């Protein structure tokens, strides 16, 4: 019964938190550029408007792919809130990510195709890091289940600081922020138009957007696990991490996928492996 | 309740797409000036998108000629309903100083239906923002009539 309630809380809170975070993000970004910026609720207005638009698709695949992406993201957040198994969460969100790429691949438009290739590269870069973070959690707690993290006396961050830094890479890629925003190009009038999202329009774009909110909440939730012992410090950690994320987004140019693979695999996975060896030996 | 939220949101998040039908670039830089911190149209939820499939409002600058009228029509057709078209500058409205040239069709309304005409050569950013606001009113009206 408790699990069911947690699942429902996760399903409802996911988009609400994700949308607010997206709105705040735009607000802070505008502040960086000495502008006023849109209202905090802007992300909800955007999605509501998109839901009310005409349904236009290039082919039927896109409808399926948008829905699977959304459902996978929602299920992974629900599992996270229900204290599920980290590996199951990982596989469910990976299915969603792959379906987004398939939807983009199904259209012939070159923008969408190139965006899909780049999105695949991004998946290739962040998935190993996520897995290594989960392995680290296993080495510390002896289980892949989230509930075991809550039983810890000491925050995870003390045991796996390098893995947290590596998770920062995954967070930047997952949020599609500079310097890793090359699959969707943050601003829609750049070289890629909107990459994977080019061929989605109207309500289907709204579905993809909501799914993206869920994913944001999921990755932020993973970050929250690193200071599970104290709610206050957990909030401070999350706010600090996200503020840093926005700062990086605003001060970096977009890089190439080769740069990303080198950086994330060498630095991100390097740090993770060092941390894992330390955990294993120590 | 959700329906009325959608309706309200339409006016709060107009994504514009900007198409240049052979303008002298005067009107285009004014459109882009709207995005700068001085005018900051993003505070009204306006985003400049590069993709007709995501756009609600089409801003057209420059005179339409026989080359680009097909492109203009194509872009217009790719935008999902409800949508609005705003012609900007003397050229977009009527053909401007180029209206007598042999390759010129005339204003934007010769090819696609236009909702709002923003005058000026070039049109001022304030006038363009005004035009978008009036355009939103029009498209709210259109949606109402369609229902
Ligand atoms: S209206 Fe004037 S400024 Fe605008 S495109 Fe035409 S000639 Fe240029």
Tab-separated table of C-alpha atoms and ligand atoms in Angstrom:
chain	number	residue	atom	x	y	z
A	1	UNK	CA	0.000	0.000	0.000
A	2	UNK	CA	2.774	2.397	0.970
A	3	UNK	CA	4.555	1.571	-2.254
A	4	UNK	CA	1.469	2.453	-4.255
A	5	UNK	CA	1.175	5.833	-2.559
A	6	UNK	CA	4.867	6.501	-3.186
A	7	UNK	CA	4.437	5.572	-6.847
A	8	UNK	CA	1.541	8.014	-7.200
A	9	UNK	CA	3.499	10.756	-5.436
A	10	UNK	CA	6.379	10.121	-7.833
A	11	UNK	CA	4.140	10.255	-10.909
A	12	UNK	CA	2.542	13.543	-9.839
A	13	UNK	CA	5.549	15.240	-8.266
A	14	UNK	CA	7.849	14.376	-11.187
A	15	UNK	CA	6.421	16.770	-13.785
A	16	UNK	CA	5.569	19.441	-11.208
A	17	UNK	CA	9.122	19.607	-9.861
A	18	UNK	CA	10.630	19.164	-13.316
A	19	UNK	CA	8.545	21.989	-14.780
A	20	UNK	CA	9.362	24.339	-11.923
A	21	UNK	CA	13.059	23.519	-12.237
A	22	UNK	CA	12.879	24.247	-15.975
A	23	UNK	CA	11.143	27.582	-15.281
A	24	UNK	CA	13.645	28.563	-12.604
A	25	UNK	CA	16.451	27.555	-14.912
A	26	UNK	CA	15.262	29.961	-17.611
A	27	UNK	CA	14.830	32.690	-15.012
A	28	UNK	CA	18.376	32.312	-13.705
A	29	UNK	CA	19.765	32.079	-17.230
A	30	UNK	CA	18.010	35.355	-18.081
A	31	UNK	CA	19.506	36.890	-14.939
A	32	UNK	CA	22.965	35.864	-16.128
A	33	UNK	CA	22.278	37.743	-19.359
A	34	UNK	CA	20.895	40.770	-17.436
A	35	UNK	CA	17.399	40.152	-18.761
A	36	UNK	CA	14.202	39.717	-16.848
A	37	UNK	CA	13.235	36.338	-18.224
A	38	UNK	CA	9.920	34.513	-18.460
A	39	UNK	CA	7.649	33.741	-15.483
A	40	UNK	CA	8.534	30.647	-13.430
A	41	UNK	CA	5.402	28.912	-14.723
A	42	UNK	CA	6.517	29.393	-18.333
A	43	UNK	CA	7.405	25.730	-18.860
A	44	UNK	CA	3.813	24.737	-17.987
A	45	UNK	CA	2.371	27.336	-20.353
A	46	UNK	CA	4.578	26.019	-23.140
A	47	UNK	CA	3.523	22.428	-22.638
A	48	UNK	CA	-0.185	23.297	-22.241
A	49	UNK	CA	-0.053	25.274	-25.459
A	50	UNK	CA	1.661	22.423	-27.286
A	51	UNK	CA	-0.979	19.979	-26.036
A	52	UNK	CA	-3.668	22.172	-27.592
A	53	UNK	CA	-2.086	22.258	-31.027
A	54	UNK	CA	-2.950	20.333	-34.140
A	55	UNK	CA	-1.663	16.746	-34.219
A	56	UNK	CA	0.864	16.610	-37.026
A	57	UNK	CA	3.188	13.647	-37.456
A	58	UNK	CA	5.596	12.508	-40.107
A	59	UNK	CA	4.734	8.850	-39.490
A	60	UNK	CA	2.946	6.681	-36.932
A	61	UNK	CA	6.215	5.579	-35.339
A	62	UNK	CA	6.679	8.976	-33.796
A	63	UNK	CA	3.473	8.694	-31.804
A	64	UNK	CA	4.548	5.361	-30.341
A	65	UNK	CA	8.082	6.547	-29.651
A	66	UNK	CA	6.960	9.734	-27.895
A	67	UNK	CA	4.583	7.739	-25.692
A	68	UNK	CA	7.136	5.039	-24.847
A	69	UNK	CA	9.714	7.705	-24.000
A	70	UNK	CA	7.243	9.392	-21.664
A	71	UNK	CA	6.030	6.178	-20.041
A	72	UNK	CA	9.567	4.870	-19.517
A	73	UNK	CA	10.643	8.133	-17.926
A	74	UNK	CA	7.543	8.227	-15.714
A	75	UNK	CA	7.962	4.591	-14.658
A	76	UNK	CA	11.610	5.113	-13.765
A	77	UNK	CA	10.690	8.087	-11.551
A	78	UNK	CA	7.843	6.103	-9.984
A	79	UNK	CA	10.245	3.231	-9.259
A	80	UNK	CA	12.701	5.680	-7.776
A	81	UNK	CA	10.097	7.090	-5.412
A	82	UNK	CA	8.956	3.569	-4.535
A	83	UNK	CA	12.501	2.730	-3.349
A	84	UNK	CA	12.975	0.311	-6.202
A	85	UNK	CA	16.057	-1.357	-7.532
A	86	UNK	CA	18.619	0.964	-9.115
A	87	UNK	CA	19.400	-1.446	-11.940
A	88	UNK	CA	15.744	-1.793	-12.931
A	89	UNK	CA	15.416	2.007	-12.940
A	90	UNK	CA	18.493	2.211	-15.099
A	91	UNK	CA	17.164	-0.239	-17.676
A	92	UNK	CA	13.732	1.368	-17.821
A	93	UNK	CA	15.151	4.830	-18.466
A	94	UNK	CA	17.547	3.387	-21.063
A	95	UNK	CA	14.567	1.947	-22.967
A	96	UNK	CA	12.986	5.397	-23.024
A	97	UNK	CA	16.182	7.039	-24.261
A	98	UNK	CA	16.504	4.494	-27.066
A	99	UNK	CA	12.905	5.038	-28.164
A	100	UNK	CA	13.512	8.774	-28.428
A	101	UNK	CA	16.368	8.034	-30.804
A	102	UNK	CA	14.214	5.593	-32.788
A	103	UNK	CA	11.498	8.198	-33.189
A	104	UNK	CA	14.021	10.660	-34.546
A	105	UNK	CA	15.520	8.020	-36.845
A	106	UNK	CA	12.128	7.172	-38.302
A	107	UNK	CA	11.901	10.548	-40.053
A	108	UNK	CA	13.994	11.208	-43.125
A	109	UNK	CA	14.886	14.775	-42.209
A	110	UNK	CA	18.666	15.216	-42.006
A	111	UNK	CA	18.396	17.372	-38.895
A	112	UNK	CA	16.506	14.679	-37.081
A	113	UNK	CA	18.912	11.984	-38.333
A	114	UNK	CA	22.025	13.852	-37.250
A	115	UNK	CA	20.356	14.681	-33.952
A	116	UNK	CA	19.579	10.995	-33.429
A	117	UNK	CA	23.201	9.989	-34.112
A	118	UNK	CA	24.421	12.549	-31.639
A	119	UNK	CA	21.858	11.483	-29.072
A	120	UNK	CA	23.164	7.918	-29.419
A	121	UNK	CA	26.670	9.202	-28.718
A	122	UNK	CA	25.364	10.966	-25.643
A	123	UNK	CA	23.682	7.795	-24.400
A	124	UNK	CA	26.950	5.960	-25.002
A	125	UNK	CA	28.758	8.537	-22.892
A	126	UNK	CA	26.517	8.785	-19.842
A	127	UNK	CA	25.168	5.239	-19.435
A	128	UNK	CA	28.516	3.681	-18.337
A	129	UNK	CA	28.956	6.491	-15.813
A	130	UNK	CA	25.499	5.828	-14.374
A	131	UNK	CA	26.244	2.107	-14.116
A	132	UNK	CA	29.539	2.797	-12.338
A	133	UNK	CA	27.735	5.073	-9.876
A	134	UNK	CA	25.286	2.259	-9.137
A	135	UNK	CA	28.189	-0.167	-8.688
A	136	UNK	CA	29.684	2.304	-6.222
A	137	UNK	CA	26.421	2.438	-4.292
A	138	UNK	CA	26.437	-1.374	-4.252
A	139	UNK	CA	29.969	-1.488	-2.873
A	140	UNK	CA	28.998	0.917	-0.082
A	141	UNK	CA	25.614	-0.498	0.898
A	142	UNK	CA	25.829	-4.077	-0.305
A	143	UNK	CA	22.619	-3.811	-2.312
A	144	UNK	CA	21.212	-2.130	-5.413
A	145	UNK	CA	18.037	-1.132	-3.638
A	146	UNK	CA	17.432	2.535	-2.826
A	147	UNK	CA	15.989	1.770	0.584
A	148	UNK	CA	19.393	0.535	1.710
A	149	UNK	CA	20.845	3.972	0.942
A	150	UNK	CA	18.426	5.596	3.401
A	151	UNK	CA	19.694	3.295	6.132
A	152	UNK	CA	23.243	4.614	5.849
A	153	UNK	CA	24.736	6.456	8.811
A	154	UNK	CA	27.160	8.451	6.747
A	155	UNK	CA	26.326	10.274	3.496
A	156	UNK	CA	27.411	8.535	0.296
A	157	UNK	CA	29.264	11.674	-0.726
A	158	UNK	CA	31.950	11.011	1.895
A	159	UNK	CA	32.631	7.598	0.379
A	160	UNK	CA	32.286	8.414	-3.314
A	161	UNK	CA	33.133	12.070	-4.011
A	162	UNK	CA	34.746	11.296	-7.366
A	163	UNK	CA	31.696	9.326	-8.472
A	164	UNK	CA	29.585	12.374	-7.652
A	165	UNK	CA	31.730	14.483	-9.952
A	166	UNK	CA	31.324	11.846	-12.664
A	167	UNK	CA	27.568	11.912	-12.080
A	168	UNK	CA	27.769	15.647	-12.750
A	169	UNK	CA	28.840	14.794	-16.310
A	170	UNK	CA	25.857	12.480	-16.677
A	171	UNK	CA	23.576	15.191	-15.314
A	172	UNK	CA	24.829	17.759	-17.813
A	173	UNK	CA	24.373	15.336	-20.691
A	174	UNK	CA	20.943	14.214	-19.514
A	175	UNK	CA	19.764	17.804	-19.096
A	176	UNK	CA	21.131	18.532	-22.582
A	177	UNK	CA	23.049	21.537	-21.422
A	178	UNK	CA	26.175	23.130	-22.906
A	179	UNK	CA	28.823	21.928	-23.590
A	180	UNK	CA	26.887	18.696	-24.206
A	181	UNK	CA	23.722	20.067	-25.856
A	182	UNK	CA	24.537	18.957	-29.355
A	183	UNK	CA	21.696	16.515	-29.894
A	184	UNK	CA	18.963	19.123	-29.455
A	185	UNK	CA	20.826	22.453	-29.627
A	186	UNK	CA	19.436	24.508	-26.796
A	187	UNK	CA	18.390	27.378	-29.025
A	188	UNK	CA	16.216	26.326	-31.878
A	189	UNK	CA	17.798	28.400	-34.631
A	190	UNK	CA	21.275	26.947	-34.533
A	191	UNK	CA	22.997	24.555	-36.888
A	192	UNK	CA	20.852	21.584	-35.942
A	193	UNK	CA	17.502	23.421	-35.599
A	194	UNK	CA	16.328	21.110	-32.796
A	195	UNK	CA	18.073	17.840	-33.571
A	196	UNK	CA	16.143	14.845	-32.241
A	197	UNK	CA	13.129	17.071	-31.583
A	198	UNK	CA	12.948	18.567	-35.077
A	199	UNK	CA	10.218	16.293	-36.359
A	200	UNK	CA	8.113	16.212	-33.209
A	201	UNK	CA	5.438	18.869	-33.094
A	202	UNK	CA	2.369	19.870	-31.127
A	203	UNK	CA	1.161	17.369	-28.508
A	204	UNK	CA	3.972	14.899	-29.213
A	205	UNK	CA	6.586	17.546	-28.514
A	206	UNK	CA	4.727	18.194	-25.270
A	207	UNK	CA	5.006	14.488	-24.361
A	208	UNK	CA	8.735	14.560	-25.001
A	209	UNK	CA	9.030	17.698	-22.874
A	210	UNK	CA	7.153	16.129	-19.952
A	211	UNK	CA	9.362	13.049	-20.253
A	212	UNK	CA	12.364	15.316	-20.083
A	213	UNK	CA	11.038	16.784	-16.824
A	214	UNK	CA	10.747	13.285	-15.396
A	215	UNK	CA	14.313	12.517	-16.409
A	216	UNK	CA	15.549	15.731	-14.800
A	217	UNK	CA	13.853	14.691	-11.559
A	218	UNK	CA	15.328	11.203	-11.820
A	219	UNK	CA	18.913	12.394	-12.203
A	220	UNK	CA	18.459	15.040	-9.492
A	221	UNK	CA	17.043	12.270	-7.302
A	222	UNK	CA	20.194	10.231	-7.896
A	223	UNK	CA	22.221	13.265	-6.830
A	224	UNK	CA	20.033	13.576	-3.726
A	225	UNK	CA	20.962	10.023	-2.691
A	226	UNK	CA	24.502	11.236	-2.090
A	227	UNK	CA	23.456	13.094	1.046
A	228	UNK	CA	20.602	10.942	2.247
A	229	UNK	CA	21.293	11.427	5.956
A	230	UNK	CA	20.245	15.048	6.309
A	231	UNK	CA	17.408	16.747	4.424
A	232	UNK	CA	18.929	20.192	4.796
A	233	UNK	CA	22.277	19.210	3.346
A	234	UNK	CA	20.553	17.220	0.628
A	235	UNK	CA	18.691	20.346	-0.501
A	236	UNK	CA	21.891	22.394	-0.324
A	237	UNK	CA	23.708	19.787	-2.412
A	238	UNK	CA	20.974	19.742	-5.054
A	239	UNK	CA	20.691	23.527	-5.282
A	240	UNK	CA	24.463	23.867	-5.448
A	241	UNK	CA	24.755	21.226	-8.153
A	242	UNK	CA	21.991	22.705	-10.276
A	243	UNK	CA	23.348	26.263	-9.891
A	244	UNK	CA	26.735	25.020	-11.053
A	245	UNK	CA	24.976	23.297	-13.955
A	246	UNK	CA	23.351	26.568	-15.054
A	247	UNK	CA	26.654	28.411	-14.681
A	248	UNK	CA	28.413	25.851	-16.868
A	249	UNK	CA	25.561	26.022	-19.385
A	250	UNK	CA	25.923	29.774	-19.685
A	251	UNK	CA	29.679	29.961	-19.851
A	252	UNK	CA	30.445	27.104	-22.218
A	253	UNK	CA	30.174	26.767	-25.951
A	254	UNK	CA	28.813	23.609	-27.507
A	255	UNK	CA	31.497	21.016	-28.127
A	256	UNK	CA	31.738	18.107	-30.541
A	257	UNK	CA	30.792	14.551	-29.710
A	258	UNK	CA	34.426	13.430	-29.998
A	259	UNK	CA	35.364	15.946	-27.327
A	260	UNK	CA	32.525	14.661	-25.191
A	261	UNK	CA	33.478	11.000	-25.524
A	262	UNK	CA	37.111	11.766	-24.683
A	263	UNK	CA	36.192	13.935	-21.719
A	264	UNK	CA	33.504	11.753	-20.238
A	265	UNK	CA	35.210	8.432	-20.833
A	266	UNK	CA	38.692	9.494	-19.772
A	267	UNK	CA	37.872	11.895	-16.964
A	268	UNK	CA	34.417	10.726	-15.898
A	269	UNK	CA	35.036	7.004	-16.064
A	270	UNK	CA	38.620	7.467	-14.856
A	271	UNK	CA	37.409	9.211	-11.713
A	272	UNK	CA	34.721	6.584	-11.244
A	273	UNK	CA	37.157	3.697	-11.518
A	274	UNK	CA	39.633	5.320	-9.102
A	275	UNK	CA	36.785	5.819	-6.659
A	276	UNK	CA	35.606	2.233	-7.092
A	277	UNK	CA	39.097	0.850	-6.494
A	278	UNK	CA	39.335	2.969	-3.372
A	279	UNK	CA	35.977	1.660	-2.170
A	280	UNK	CA	36.923	-1.921	-2.958
A	281	UNK	CA	40.337	-1.780	-1.313
A	282	UNK	CA	39.301	0.393	1.585
B	1	UNK	CA	-10.526	23.543	-16.503
B	2	UNK	CA	-7.612	22.067	-18.394
B	3	UNK	CA	-9.103	23.341	-21.646
B	4	UNK	CA	-9.205	26.897	-20.367
B	5	UNK	CA	-5.619	26.570	-19.130
B	6	UNK	CA	-4.586	25.535	-22.631
B	7	UNK	CA	-6.436	28.511	-24.068
B	8	UNK	CA	-4.793	30.899	-21.639
B	9	UNK	CA	-1.391	29.379	-22.297
B	10	UNK	CA	-1.610	30.041	-26.011
B	11	UNK	CA	-1.241	33.770	-25.521
B	12	UNK	CA	1.459	33.216	-22.925
B	13	UNK	CA	3.841	31.182	-25.002
B	14	UNK	CA	3.952	32.302	-28.623
B	15	UNK	CA	6.915	30.681	-30.312
B	16	UNK	CA	7.884	32.759	-33.283
B	17	UNK	CA	9.606	31.732	-36.421
B	18	UNK	CA	11.250	34.303	-38.580
B	19	UNK	CA	11.418	33.931	-42.353
B	20	UNK	CA	13.292	36.351	-44.555
B	21	UNK	CA	11.770	36.630	-48.036
B	22	UNK	CA	14.616	38.636	-49.512
B	23	UNK	CA	14.581	41.612	-47.207
B	24	UNK	CA	17.418	44.128	-47.135
B	25	UNK	CA	18.244	42.814	-43.637
B	26	UNK	CA	16.951	46.027	-42.059
B	27	UNK	CA	13.799	44.418	-40.706
B	28	UNK	CA	15.606	41.194	-39.751
B	29	UNK	CA	18.036	42.842	-37.396
B	30	UNK	CA	15.112	44.618	-35.777
B	31	UNK	CA	13.357	41.285	-35.246
B	32	UNK	CA	16.506	39.909	-33.668
B	33	UNK	CA	16.900	43.093	-31.615
B	34	UNK	CA	13.670	42.108	-29.843
B	35	UNK	CA	15.560	39.176	-28.308
B	36	UNK	CA	18.296	41.362	-26.821
B	37	UNK	CA	18.241	42.343	-23.131
B	38	UNK	CA	16.899	45.813	-24.062
B	39	UNK	CA	13.556	44.461	-25.293
B	40	UNK	CA	13.770	40.913	-23.904
B	41	UNK	CA	10.711	39.367	-25.507
B	42	UNK	CA	11.372	36.154	-23.591
B	43	UNK	CA	9.665	37.735	-20.579
B	44	UNK	CA	6.401	37.306	-22.529
B	45	UNK	CA	7.275	33.688	-23.193
B	46	UNK	CA	8.252	34.417	-26.782
B	47	UNK	CA	10.969	32.149	-28.121
B	48	UNK	CA	12.562	32.416	-31.527
B	49	UNK	CA	12.480	28.882	-32.905
B	50	UNK	CA	14.049	27.766	-36.146
B	51	UNK	CA	11.514	25.119	-37.020
B	52	UNK	CA	8.057	25.710	-38.515
B	53	UNK	CA	6.793	22.552	-36.788
B	54	UNK	CA	7.332	24.159	-33.402
B	55	UNK	CA	6.181	27.665	-34.299
B	56	UNK	CA	2.912	29.458	-33.524
B	57	UNK	CA	3.603	32.770	-35.181
B	58	UNK	CA	5.344	33.306	-38.500
B	59	UNK	CA	7.125	36.633	-38.897
B	60	UNK	CA	7.837	37.416	-42.525
B	61	UNK	CA	10.140	40.208	-43.623
B	62	UNK	CA	10.962	41.338	-47.143
B	63	UNK	CA	9.254	41.201	-50.512
B	64	UNK	CA	7.941	37.947	-51.842
B	65	UNK	CA	9.341	37.031	-55.242
B	66	UNK	CA	8.736	34.200	-57.679
B	67	UNK	CA	11.668	32.225	-56.269
B	68	UNK	CA	10.720	32.177	-52.633
B	69	UNK	CA	6.932	32.153	-52.749
B	70	UNK	CA	6.943	28.335	-52.836
B	71	UNK	CA	9.263	28.234	-49.845
B	72	UNK	CA	7.028	30.636	-47.942
B	73	UNK	CA	3.943	28.559	-48.704
B	74	UNK	CA	5.746	25.370	-47.725
B	75	UNK	CA	6.851	26.794	-44.373
B	76	UNK	CA	3.359	28.066	-43.683
B	77	UNK	CA	1.841	24.651	-44.446
B	78	UNK	CA	4.229	22.919	-42.050
B	79	UNK	CA	3.064	24.944	-39.065
B	80	UNK	CA	0.415	23.153	-36.983
B	81	UNK	CA	-2.831	25.037	-36.249
B	82	UNK	CA	-3.573	27.406	-34.556
B	83	UNK	CA	-1.095	29.761	-36.182
B	84	UNK	CA	-0.775	33.429	-37.089
B	85	UNK	CA	1.199	35.284	-39.742
B	86	UNK	CA	2.683	38.731	-39.251
B	87	UNK	CA	4.071	40.699	-42.181
B	88	UNK	CA	6.831	43.065	-41.161
B	89	UNK	CA	8.032	46.250	-42.796
B	90	UNK	CA	6.954	48.044	-45.936
B	91	UNK	CA	8.340	45.184	-48.016
B	92	UNK	CA	6.389	42.484	-46.221
B	93	UNK	CA	3.179	44.496	-46.335
B	94	UNK	CA	3.119	45.555	-49.968
B	95	UNK	CA	6.422	44.898	-51.645
B	96	UNK	CA	7.799	48.281	-50.562
B	97	UNK	CA	10.260	50.015	-52.808
B	98	UNK	CA	10.771	46.797	-54.731
B	99	UNK	CA	7.129	46.298	-55.708
B	100	UNK	CA	7.706	47.278	-59.353
B	101	UNK	CA	10.657	44.994	-59.911
B	102	UNK	CA	10.046	42.292	-62.529
B	103	UNK	CA	10.653	39.370	-60.179
B	104	UNK	CA	8.489	40.611	-57.323
B	105	UNK	CA	5.088	39.137	-56.499
B	106	UNK	CA	4.280	41.777	-53.875
B	107	UNK	CA	3.419	41.569	-50.191
B	108	UNK	CA	3.214	38.403	-48.126
B	109	UNK	CA	-0.604	38.336	-48.397
B	110	UNK	CA	-0.327	37.472	-52.079
B	111	UNK	CA	0.792	33.983	-51.065
B	112	UNK	CA	-0.499	33.226	-47.556
B	113	UNK	CA	-3.178	34.849	-45.348
B	114	UNK	CA	-1.714	37.586	-43.144
B	115	UNK	CA	-3.197	38.455	-39.743
B	116	UNK	CA	-1.222	41.536	-38.781
B	117	UNK	CA	0.690	44.133	-40.785
B	118	UNK	CA	3.528	45.902	-39.007
B	119	UNK	CA	4.513	49.064	-40.913
B	120	UNK	CA	7.896	50.768	-40.997
B	121	UNK	CA	11.104	50.717	-42.968
B	122	UNK	CA	12.532	49.122	-40.960
B	123	UNK	CA	9.799	48.260	-38.464
B	124	UNK	CA	10.712	49.245	-34.910
B	125	UNK	CA	11.180	46.484	-32.323
B	126	UNK	CA	8.387	48.040	-30.246
B	127	UNK	CA	6.081	47.844	-33.262
B	128	UNK	CA	7.071	44.219	-33.871
B	129	UNK	CA	6.308	43.259	-30.249
B	130	UNK	CA	3.005	45.121	-30.579
B	131	UNK	CA	2.288	43.235	-33.776
B	132	UNK	CA	2.911	39.873	-32.088
B	133	UNK	CA	0.558	40.833	-29.229
B	134	UNK	CA	-2.204	41.853	-31.666
B	135	UNK	CA	-1.543	38.663	-33.635
B	136	UNK	CA	-2.076	36.584	-30.488
B	137	UNK	CA	-5.440	38.274	-29.940
B	138	UNK	CA	-6.385	37.402	-33.507
B	139	UNK	CA	-5.424	33.801	-33.191
B	140	UNK	CA	-7.311	33.423	-29.935
B	141	UNK	CA	-10.333	34.725	-31.847
B	142	UNK	CA	-9.719	32.291	-34.698
B	143	UNK	CA	-9.587	29.346	-32.299
B	144	UNK	CA	-12.818	30.472	-30.686
B	145	UNK	CA	-14.561	30.679	-34.056
B	146	UNK	CA	-13.281	27.281	-35.109
B	147	UNK	CA	-14.747	25.618	-32.002
C	1	LIG	S1	10.901	47.401	-45.179
C	1	LIG	FE1	12.750	48.613	-45.423
C	1	LIG	S2	14.139	47.835	-43.869
C	1	LIG	FE2	12.517	46.329	-44.095
C	1	LIG	S3	13.280	44.881	-45.596
C	1	LIG	FE3	12.132	46.398	-46.717
C	1	LIG	S4	13.630	47.917	-47.374
C	1	LIG	FE4	14.561	46.701	-45.730
